[in-house]
Short mmCIF file of C-alpha atoms and ligand atoms in Angstrom, two decimals:
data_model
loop_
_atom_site.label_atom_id
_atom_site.label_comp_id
_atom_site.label_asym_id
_atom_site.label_seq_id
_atom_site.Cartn_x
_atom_site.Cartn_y
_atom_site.Cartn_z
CA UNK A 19 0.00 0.00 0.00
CA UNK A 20 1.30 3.88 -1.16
CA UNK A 21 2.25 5.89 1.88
CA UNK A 22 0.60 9.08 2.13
CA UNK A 23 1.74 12.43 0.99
CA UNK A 24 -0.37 14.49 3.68
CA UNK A 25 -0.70 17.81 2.12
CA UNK A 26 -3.63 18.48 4.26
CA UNK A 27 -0.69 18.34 7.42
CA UNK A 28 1.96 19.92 5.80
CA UNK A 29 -0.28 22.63 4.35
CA UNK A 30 -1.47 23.31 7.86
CA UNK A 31 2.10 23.69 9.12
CA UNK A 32 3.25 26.00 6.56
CA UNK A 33 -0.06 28.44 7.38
CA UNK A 34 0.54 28.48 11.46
CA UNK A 35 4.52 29.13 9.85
CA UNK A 36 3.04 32.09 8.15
CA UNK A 37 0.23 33.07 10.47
CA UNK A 38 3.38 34.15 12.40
CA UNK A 39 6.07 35.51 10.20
CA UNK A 40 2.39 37.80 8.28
CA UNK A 41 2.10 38.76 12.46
CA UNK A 42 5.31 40.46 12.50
CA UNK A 43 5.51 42.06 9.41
CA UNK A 44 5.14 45.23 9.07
CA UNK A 45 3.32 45.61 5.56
CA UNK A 46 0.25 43.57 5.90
CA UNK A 47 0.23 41.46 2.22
CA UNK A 48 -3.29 42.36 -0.28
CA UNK A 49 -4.10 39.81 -2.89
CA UNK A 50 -6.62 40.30 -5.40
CA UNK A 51 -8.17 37.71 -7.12
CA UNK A 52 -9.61 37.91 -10.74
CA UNK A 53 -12.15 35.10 -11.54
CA UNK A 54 -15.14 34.66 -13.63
CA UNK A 55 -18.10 34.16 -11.02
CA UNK A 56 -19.96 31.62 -13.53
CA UNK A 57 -17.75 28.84 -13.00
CA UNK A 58 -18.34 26.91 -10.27
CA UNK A 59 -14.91 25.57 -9.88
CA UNK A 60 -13.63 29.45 -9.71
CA UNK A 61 -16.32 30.27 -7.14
CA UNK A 62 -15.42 27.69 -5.00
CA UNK A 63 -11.80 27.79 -4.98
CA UNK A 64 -11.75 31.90 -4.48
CA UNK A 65 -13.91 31.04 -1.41
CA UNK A 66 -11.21 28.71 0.11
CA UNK A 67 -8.31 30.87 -0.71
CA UNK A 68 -10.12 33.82 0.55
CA UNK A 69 -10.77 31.96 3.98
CA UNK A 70 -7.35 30.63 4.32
CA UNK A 71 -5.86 34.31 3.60
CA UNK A 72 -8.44 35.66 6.28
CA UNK A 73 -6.85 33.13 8.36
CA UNK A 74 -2.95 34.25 8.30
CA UNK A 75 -3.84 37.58 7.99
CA UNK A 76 -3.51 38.17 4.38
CA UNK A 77 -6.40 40.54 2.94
CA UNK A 78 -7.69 39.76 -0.31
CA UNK A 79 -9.84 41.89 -3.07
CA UNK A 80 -12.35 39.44 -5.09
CA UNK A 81 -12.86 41.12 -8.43
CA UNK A 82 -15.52 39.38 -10.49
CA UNK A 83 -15.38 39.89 -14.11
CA UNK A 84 -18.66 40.06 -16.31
CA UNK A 85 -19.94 37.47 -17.96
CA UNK A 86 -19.42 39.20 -21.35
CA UNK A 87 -15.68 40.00 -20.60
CA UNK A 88 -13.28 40.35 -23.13
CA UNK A 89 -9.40 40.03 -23.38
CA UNK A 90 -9.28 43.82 -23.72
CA UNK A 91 -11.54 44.45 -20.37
CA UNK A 92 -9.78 42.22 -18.24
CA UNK A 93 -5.78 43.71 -19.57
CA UNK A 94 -8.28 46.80 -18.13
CA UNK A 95 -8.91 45.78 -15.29
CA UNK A 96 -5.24 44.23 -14.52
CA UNK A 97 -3.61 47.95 -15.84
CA UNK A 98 -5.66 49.11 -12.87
CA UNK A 99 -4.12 46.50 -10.21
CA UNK A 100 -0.50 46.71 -11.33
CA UNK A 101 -0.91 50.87 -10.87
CA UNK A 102 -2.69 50.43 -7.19
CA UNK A 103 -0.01 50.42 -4.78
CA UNK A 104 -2.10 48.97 -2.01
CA UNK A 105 -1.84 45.62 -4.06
CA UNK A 106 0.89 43.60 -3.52
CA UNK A 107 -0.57 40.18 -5.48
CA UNK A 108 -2.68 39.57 -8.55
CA UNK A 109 -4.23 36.07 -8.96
CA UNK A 110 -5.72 35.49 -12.35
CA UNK A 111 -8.18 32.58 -11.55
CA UNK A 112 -8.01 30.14 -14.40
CA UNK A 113 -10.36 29.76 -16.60
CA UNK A 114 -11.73 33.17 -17.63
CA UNK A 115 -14.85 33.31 -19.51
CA UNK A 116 -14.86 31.58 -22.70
CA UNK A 117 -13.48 33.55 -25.45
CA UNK A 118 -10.69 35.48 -23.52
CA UNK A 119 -7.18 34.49 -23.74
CA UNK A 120 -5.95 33.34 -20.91
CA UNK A 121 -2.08 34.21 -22.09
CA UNK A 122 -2.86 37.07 -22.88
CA UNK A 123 -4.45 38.37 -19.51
CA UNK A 124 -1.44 35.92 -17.33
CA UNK A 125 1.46 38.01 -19.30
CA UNK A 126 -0.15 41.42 -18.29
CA UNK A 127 0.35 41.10 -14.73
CA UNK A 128 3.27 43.17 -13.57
CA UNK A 129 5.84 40.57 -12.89
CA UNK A 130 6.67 41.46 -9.23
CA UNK A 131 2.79 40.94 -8.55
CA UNK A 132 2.17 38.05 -10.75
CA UNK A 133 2.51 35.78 -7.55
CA UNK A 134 1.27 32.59 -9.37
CA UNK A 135 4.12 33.22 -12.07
CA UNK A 136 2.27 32.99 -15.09
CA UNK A 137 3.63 35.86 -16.98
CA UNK A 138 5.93 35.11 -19.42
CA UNK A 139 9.16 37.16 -17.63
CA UNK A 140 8.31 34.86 -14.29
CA UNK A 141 7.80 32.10 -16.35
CA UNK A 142 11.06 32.34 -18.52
CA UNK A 143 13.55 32.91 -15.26
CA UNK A 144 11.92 29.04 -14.15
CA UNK A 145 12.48 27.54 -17.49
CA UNK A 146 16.17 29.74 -17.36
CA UNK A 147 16.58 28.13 -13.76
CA UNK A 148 17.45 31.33 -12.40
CA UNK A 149 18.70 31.40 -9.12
CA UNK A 150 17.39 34.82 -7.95
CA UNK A 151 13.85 34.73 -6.18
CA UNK A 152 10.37 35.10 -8.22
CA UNK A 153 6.75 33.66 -7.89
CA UNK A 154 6.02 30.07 -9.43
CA UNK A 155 3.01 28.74 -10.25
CA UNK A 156 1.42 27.84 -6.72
CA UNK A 157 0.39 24.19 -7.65
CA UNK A 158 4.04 22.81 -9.20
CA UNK A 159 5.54 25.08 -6.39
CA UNK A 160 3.28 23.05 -3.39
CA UNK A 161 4.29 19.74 -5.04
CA UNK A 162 7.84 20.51 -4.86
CA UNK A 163 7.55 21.52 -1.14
CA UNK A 164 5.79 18.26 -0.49
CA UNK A 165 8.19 16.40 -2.07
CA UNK A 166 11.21 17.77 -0.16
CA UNK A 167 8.85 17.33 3.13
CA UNK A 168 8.97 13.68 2.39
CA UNK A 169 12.60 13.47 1.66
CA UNK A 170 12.09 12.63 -1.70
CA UNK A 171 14.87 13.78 -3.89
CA UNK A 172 13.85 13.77 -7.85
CA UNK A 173 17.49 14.49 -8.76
CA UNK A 174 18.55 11.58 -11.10
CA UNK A 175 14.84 9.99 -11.08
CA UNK A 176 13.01 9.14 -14.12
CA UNK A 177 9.61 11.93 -14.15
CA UNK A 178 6.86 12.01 -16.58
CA UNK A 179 4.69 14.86 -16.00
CA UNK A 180 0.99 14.31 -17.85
CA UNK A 181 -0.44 17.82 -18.92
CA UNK A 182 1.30 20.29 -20.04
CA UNK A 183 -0.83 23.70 -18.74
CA UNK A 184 0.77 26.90 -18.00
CA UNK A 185 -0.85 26.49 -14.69
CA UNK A 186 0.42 23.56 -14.33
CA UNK A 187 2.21 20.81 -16.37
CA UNK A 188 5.15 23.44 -17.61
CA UNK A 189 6.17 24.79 -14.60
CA UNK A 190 6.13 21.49 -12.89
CA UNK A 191 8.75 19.79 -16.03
CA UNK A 192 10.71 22.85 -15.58
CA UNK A 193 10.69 22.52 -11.35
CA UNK A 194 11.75 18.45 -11.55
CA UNK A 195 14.26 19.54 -14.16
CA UNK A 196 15.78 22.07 -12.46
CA UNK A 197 15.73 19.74 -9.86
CA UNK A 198 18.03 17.34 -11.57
CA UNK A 199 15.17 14.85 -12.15
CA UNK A 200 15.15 13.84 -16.23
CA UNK A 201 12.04 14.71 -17.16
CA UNK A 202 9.07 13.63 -20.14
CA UNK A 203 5.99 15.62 -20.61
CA UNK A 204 3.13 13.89 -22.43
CA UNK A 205 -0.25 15.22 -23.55
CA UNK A 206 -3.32 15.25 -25.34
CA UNK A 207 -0.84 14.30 -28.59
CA UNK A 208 0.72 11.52 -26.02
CA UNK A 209 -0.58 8.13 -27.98
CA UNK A 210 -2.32 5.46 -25.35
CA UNK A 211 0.96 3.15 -25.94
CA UNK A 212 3.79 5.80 -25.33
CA UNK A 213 2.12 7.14 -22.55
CA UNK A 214 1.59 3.57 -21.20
CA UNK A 215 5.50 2.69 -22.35
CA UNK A 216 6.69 6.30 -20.48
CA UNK A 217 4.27 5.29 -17.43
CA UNK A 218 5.92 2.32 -16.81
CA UNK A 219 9.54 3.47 -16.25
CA UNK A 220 8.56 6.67 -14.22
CA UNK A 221 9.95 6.50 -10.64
CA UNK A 222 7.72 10.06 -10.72
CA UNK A 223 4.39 10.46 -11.88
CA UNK A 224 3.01 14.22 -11.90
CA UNK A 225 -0.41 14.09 -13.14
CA UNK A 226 -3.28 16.60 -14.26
CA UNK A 227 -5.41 16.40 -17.09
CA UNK A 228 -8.74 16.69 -15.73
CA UNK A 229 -10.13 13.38 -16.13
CA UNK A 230 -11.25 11.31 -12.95
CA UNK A 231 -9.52 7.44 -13.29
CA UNK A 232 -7.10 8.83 -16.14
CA UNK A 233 -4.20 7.01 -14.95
CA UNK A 234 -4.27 3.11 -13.91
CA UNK A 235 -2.26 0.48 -11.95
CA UNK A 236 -1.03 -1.27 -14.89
CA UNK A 237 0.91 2.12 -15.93
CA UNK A 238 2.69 3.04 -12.59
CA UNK A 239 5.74 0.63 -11.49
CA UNK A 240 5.94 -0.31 -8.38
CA UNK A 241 6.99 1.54 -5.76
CA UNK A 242 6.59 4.63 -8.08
CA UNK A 243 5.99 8.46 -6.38
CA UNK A 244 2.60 8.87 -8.04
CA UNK A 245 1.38 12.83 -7.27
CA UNK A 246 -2.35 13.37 -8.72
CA UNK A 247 -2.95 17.08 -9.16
CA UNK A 248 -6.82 16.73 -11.03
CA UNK A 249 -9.56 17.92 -9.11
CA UNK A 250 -12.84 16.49 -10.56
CA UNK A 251 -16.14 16.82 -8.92
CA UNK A 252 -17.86 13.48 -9.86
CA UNK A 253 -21.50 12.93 -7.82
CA UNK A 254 -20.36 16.25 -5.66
CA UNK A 255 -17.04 14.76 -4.58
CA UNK A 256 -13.83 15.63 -5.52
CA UNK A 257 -11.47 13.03 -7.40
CA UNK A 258 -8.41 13.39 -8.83
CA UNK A 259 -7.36 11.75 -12.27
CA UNK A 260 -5.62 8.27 -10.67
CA UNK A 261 -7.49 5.73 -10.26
CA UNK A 262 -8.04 4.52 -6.78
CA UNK A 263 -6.24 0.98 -7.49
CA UNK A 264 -2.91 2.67 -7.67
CA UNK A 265 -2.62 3.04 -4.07
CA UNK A 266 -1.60 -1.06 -4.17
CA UNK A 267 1.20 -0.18 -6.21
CA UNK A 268 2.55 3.50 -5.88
CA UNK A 269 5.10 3.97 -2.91
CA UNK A 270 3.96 7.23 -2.21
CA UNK A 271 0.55 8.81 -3.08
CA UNK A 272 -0.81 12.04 -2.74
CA UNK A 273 -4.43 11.74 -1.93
CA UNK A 274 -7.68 13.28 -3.34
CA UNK A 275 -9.03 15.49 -1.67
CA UNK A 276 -5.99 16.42 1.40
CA UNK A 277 -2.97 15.85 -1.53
CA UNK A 278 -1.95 18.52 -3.82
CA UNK A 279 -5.19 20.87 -3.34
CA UNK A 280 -4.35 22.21 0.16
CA UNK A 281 -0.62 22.53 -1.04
CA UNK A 282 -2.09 24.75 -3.45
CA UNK A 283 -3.41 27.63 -1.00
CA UNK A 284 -1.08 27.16 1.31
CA UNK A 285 1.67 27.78 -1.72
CA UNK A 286 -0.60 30.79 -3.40
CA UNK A 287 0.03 32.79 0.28
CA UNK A 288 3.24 32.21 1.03
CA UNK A 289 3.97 33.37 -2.59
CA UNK A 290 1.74 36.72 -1.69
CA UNK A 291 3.75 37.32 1.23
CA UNK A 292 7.18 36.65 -0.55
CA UNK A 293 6.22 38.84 -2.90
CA UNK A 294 5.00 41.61 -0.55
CA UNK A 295 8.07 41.42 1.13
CA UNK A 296 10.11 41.34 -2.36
CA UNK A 297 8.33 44.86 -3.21
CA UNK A 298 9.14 46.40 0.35
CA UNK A 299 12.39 46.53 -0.58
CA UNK A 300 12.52 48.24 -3.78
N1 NDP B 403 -5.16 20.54 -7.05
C1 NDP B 403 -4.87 21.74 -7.48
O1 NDP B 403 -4.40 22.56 -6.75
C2 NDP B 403 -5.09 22.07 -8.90
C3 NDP B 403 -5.77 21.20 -9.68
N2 NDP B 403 -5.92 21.44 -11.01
C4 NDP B 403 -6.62 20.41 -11.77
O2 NDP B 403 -5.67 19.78 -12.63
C5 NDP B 403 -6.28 19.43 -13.85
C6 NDP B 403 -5.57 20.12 -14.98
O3 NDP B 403 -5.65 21.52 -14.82
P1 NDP B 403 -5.06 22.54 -15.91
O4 NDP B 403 -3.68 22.17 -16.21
O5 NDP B 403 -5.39 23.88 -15.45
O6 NDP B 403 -6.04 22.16 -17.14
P2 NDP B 403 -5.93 22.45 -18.68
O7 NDP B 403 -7.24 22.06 -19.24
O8 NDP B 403 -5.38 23.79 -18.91
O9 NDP B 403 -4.83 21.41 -19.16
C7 NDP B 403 -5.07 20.04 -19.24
C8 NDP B 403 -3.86 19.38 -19.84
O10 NDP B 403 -4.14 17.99 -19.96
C9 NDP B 403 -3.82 17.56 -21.26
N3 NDP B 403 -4.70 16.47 -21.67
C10 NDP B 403 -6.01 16.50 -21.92
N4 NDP B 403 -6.46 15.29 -22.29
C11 NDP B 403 -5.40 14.48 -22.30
C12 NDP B 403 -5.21 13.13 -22.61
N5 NDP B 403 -6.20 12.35 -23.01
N6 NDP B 403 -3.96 12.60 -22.50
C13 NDP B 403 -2.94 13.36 -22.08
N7 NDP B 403 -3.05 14.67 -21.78
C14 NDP B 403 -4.27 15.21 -21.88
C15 NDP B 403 -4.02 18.77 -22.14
O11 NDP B 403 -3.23 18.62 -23.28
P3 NDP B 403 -3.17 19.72 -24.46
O12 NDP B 403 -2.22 20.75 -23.97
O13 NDP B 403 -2.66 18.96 -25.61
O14 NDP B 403 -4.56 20.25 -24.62
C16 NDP B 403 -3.54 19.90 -21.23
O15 NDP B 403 -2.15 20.09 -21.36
C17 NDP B 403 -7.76 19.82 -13.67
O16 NDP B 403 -8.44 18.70 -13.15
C18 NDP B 403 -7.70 20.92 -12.65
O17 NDP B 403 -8.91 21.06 -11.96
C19 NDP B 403 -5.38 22.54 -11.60
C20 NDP B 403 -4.68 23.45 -10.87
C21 NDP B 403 -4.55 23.32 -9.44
N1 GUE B 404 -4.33 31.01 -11.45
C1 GUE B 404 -4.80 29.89 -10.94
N2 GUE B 404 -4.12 29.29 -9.94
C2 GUE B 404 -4.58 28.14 -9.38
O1 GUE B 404 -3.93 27.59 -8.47
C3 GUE B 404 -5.81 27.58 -9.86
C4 GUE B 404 -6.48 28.25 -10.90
N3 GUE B 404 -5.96 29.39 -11.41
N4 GUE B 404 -7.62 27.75 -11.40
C5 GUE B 404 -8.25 26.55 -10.87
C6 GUE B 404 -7.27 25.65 -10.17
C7 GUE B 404 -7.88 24.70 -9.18
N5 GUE B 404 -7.21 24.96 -7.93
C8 GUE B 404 -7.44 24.29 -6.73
C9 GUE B 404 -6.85 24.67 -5.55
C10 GUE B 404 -7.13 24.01 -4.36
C11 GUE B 404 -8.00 22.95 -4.33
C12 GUE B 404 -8.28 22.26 -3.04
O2 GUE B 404 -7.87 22.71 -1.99
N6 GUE B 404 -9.02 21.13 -3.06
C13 GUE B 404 -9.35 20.34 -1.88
C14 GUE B 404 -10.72 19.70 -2.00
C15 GUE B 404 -11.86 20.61 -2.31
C16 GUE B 404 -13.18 19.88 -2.27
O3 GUE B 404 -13.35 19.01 -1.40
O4 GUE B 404 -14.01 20.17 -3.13
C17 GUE B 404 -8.38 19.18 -1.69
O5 GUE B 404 -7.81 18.75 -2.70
O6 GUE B 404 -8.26 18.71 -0.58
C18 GUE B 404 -8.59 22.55 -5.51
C19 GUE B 404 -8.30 23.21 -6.69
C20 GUE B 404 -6.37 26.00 -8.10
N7 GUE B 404 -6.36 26.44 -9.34
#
């Protein structure tokens, strides 16, 4: 049976860590938070992070775009944020109303604010494995931090990272390569048998694709660090995109919900804070 990668724990930690470090501070961090109110995904995760923020002191600003937003009112409404100096964060919620580019919007963010590193400057010092500080994408980022929690070391390790999002597939190859692991990404283009063949060899399995039972225990060797980023709602519960059986064969697991997810927030404010602290000393 896969041990557990607790995110849920570790997430915890890493808030009380903040809780205290926001405390003393003397800037207290703002985030704001663009999302499209009409998807049910964005409404609910902007709820948690807003509660967990409330929690270690970070204040955030919820800014709802309209349902007939376009690329052009959104770069708008992110002009505004990167001018407001009482904004230390920008979150672009992913996905924006259909129609808008996504890219488009993540590259307008002023790079010291841009605390989920989507822009293309944050984006190209992680691919450039640049050893100065800057935001990364919160999810990649919180999977890293579990990994090194666990004392798992992905330098020489065989990785094949399924998805290949901005948000999240990218910036996790270019994390477990910079972090000497030798690293495959596969995707929608990925035929059945090569992923399968790619699977099979991967002492490190980084998934998320969006579809519950995506990956199954024939594909993972054994003993095999299997992290499952997806977060599907299926009957009103959240599942991730490995099937449950691969718990009798992984070594290490993170579980759905309590895996990645909480990583996720926890990541997002500590990012807000860095970058808070980043801008007080301009
Ligand atoms: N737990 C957490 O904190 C987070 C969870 N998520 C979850 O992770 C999942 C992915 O999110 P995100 O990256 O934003 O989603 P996107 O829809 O942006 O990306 C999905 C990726 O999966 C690839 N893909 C789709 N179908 C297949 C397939 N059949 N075989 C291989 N690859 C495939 C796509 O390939 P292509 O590029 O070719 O289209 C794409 O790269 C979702 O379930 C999301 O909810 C996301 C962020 C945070
Ligand atoms: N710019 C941007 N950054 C993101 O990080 C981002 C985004 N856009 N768009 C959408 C996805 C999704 N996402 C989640 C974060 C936490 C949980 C989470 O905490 N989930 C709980 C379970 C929740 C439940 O039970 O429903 C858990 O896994 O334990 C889930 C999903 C961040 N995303």
């Amino acid at each position: 049976m896969a041990k557990i990668l607790d995110g849920k724990a570790v997430a915890k930690k890493m808030r009380e860590q903040l809780t205290v470090l926001v405390e003393r501070a003397e800037v207290k961090p703002t985030l704001a938070v663009v999302f499209d109110p009409n998807d049910d995904g964005s409404r609910l995760y902007v709820g948690m992070k807003q509660r967990a923020a409330a929690k270690v002191g970070i204040q955030t600003r919820d800014i709802a775009v309209a349902p007939d937003a376009t690329t052009a009112s959104i770069e708008r409404i992110v002009a505004e944020l990167n001018a407001d100096e009482s904004v230390n964060g920008i979150l672009i919620q992913a996905p924006l109303p259909a129609g808008v580019d996504d890219a488009a919007v993540f590259a307008m963010v002023a790079p010291e604010k841009d605390i989920d590193g989507l822009g293309v400057t944050n984006q190209g010092r992680l691919f450039a494995n640049e050893t100065s500080t800057y935001p990364v994408a919160a999810t990649p980022k919180g999977v890293m931090t579990l990994l090194n929690h666990y004392g798992i070391d992905p330098r020489g390790k065989k990785a094949v990272v399924v998805g290949r999002s901005q948000l999240f597939g990218r910036p996790m190859a270019a994390l477990l390569l910079n972090a000497d692991a030798t690293v495959t990404i596969a995707h929608r283009y990925t035929d059945e048998q090569t992923l399968t063949a790619l699977l099979q060899e991967a002492d490190i399995v980084a998934v998320g694709v969006g579809i519950p039972g995506f990956i199954k225990k024939e594909q993972i060797k054994e003993g095999a660090v299997v992290l499952d980023v997806g977060m599907n709602l299926v009957d009103g519960k959240a599942c991730g995109d490995v099937e449950a059986a691969v718990a009798d064969r992984a070594g290490w697991l993170t579980p759905v919900p309590g895996g990645v997810g909480p990583m996720t927030i926890a990541t997002l404010l500590e990012s807000t804070f860095e970058a808070t602290l980043a801008q007080g000393q301009e």
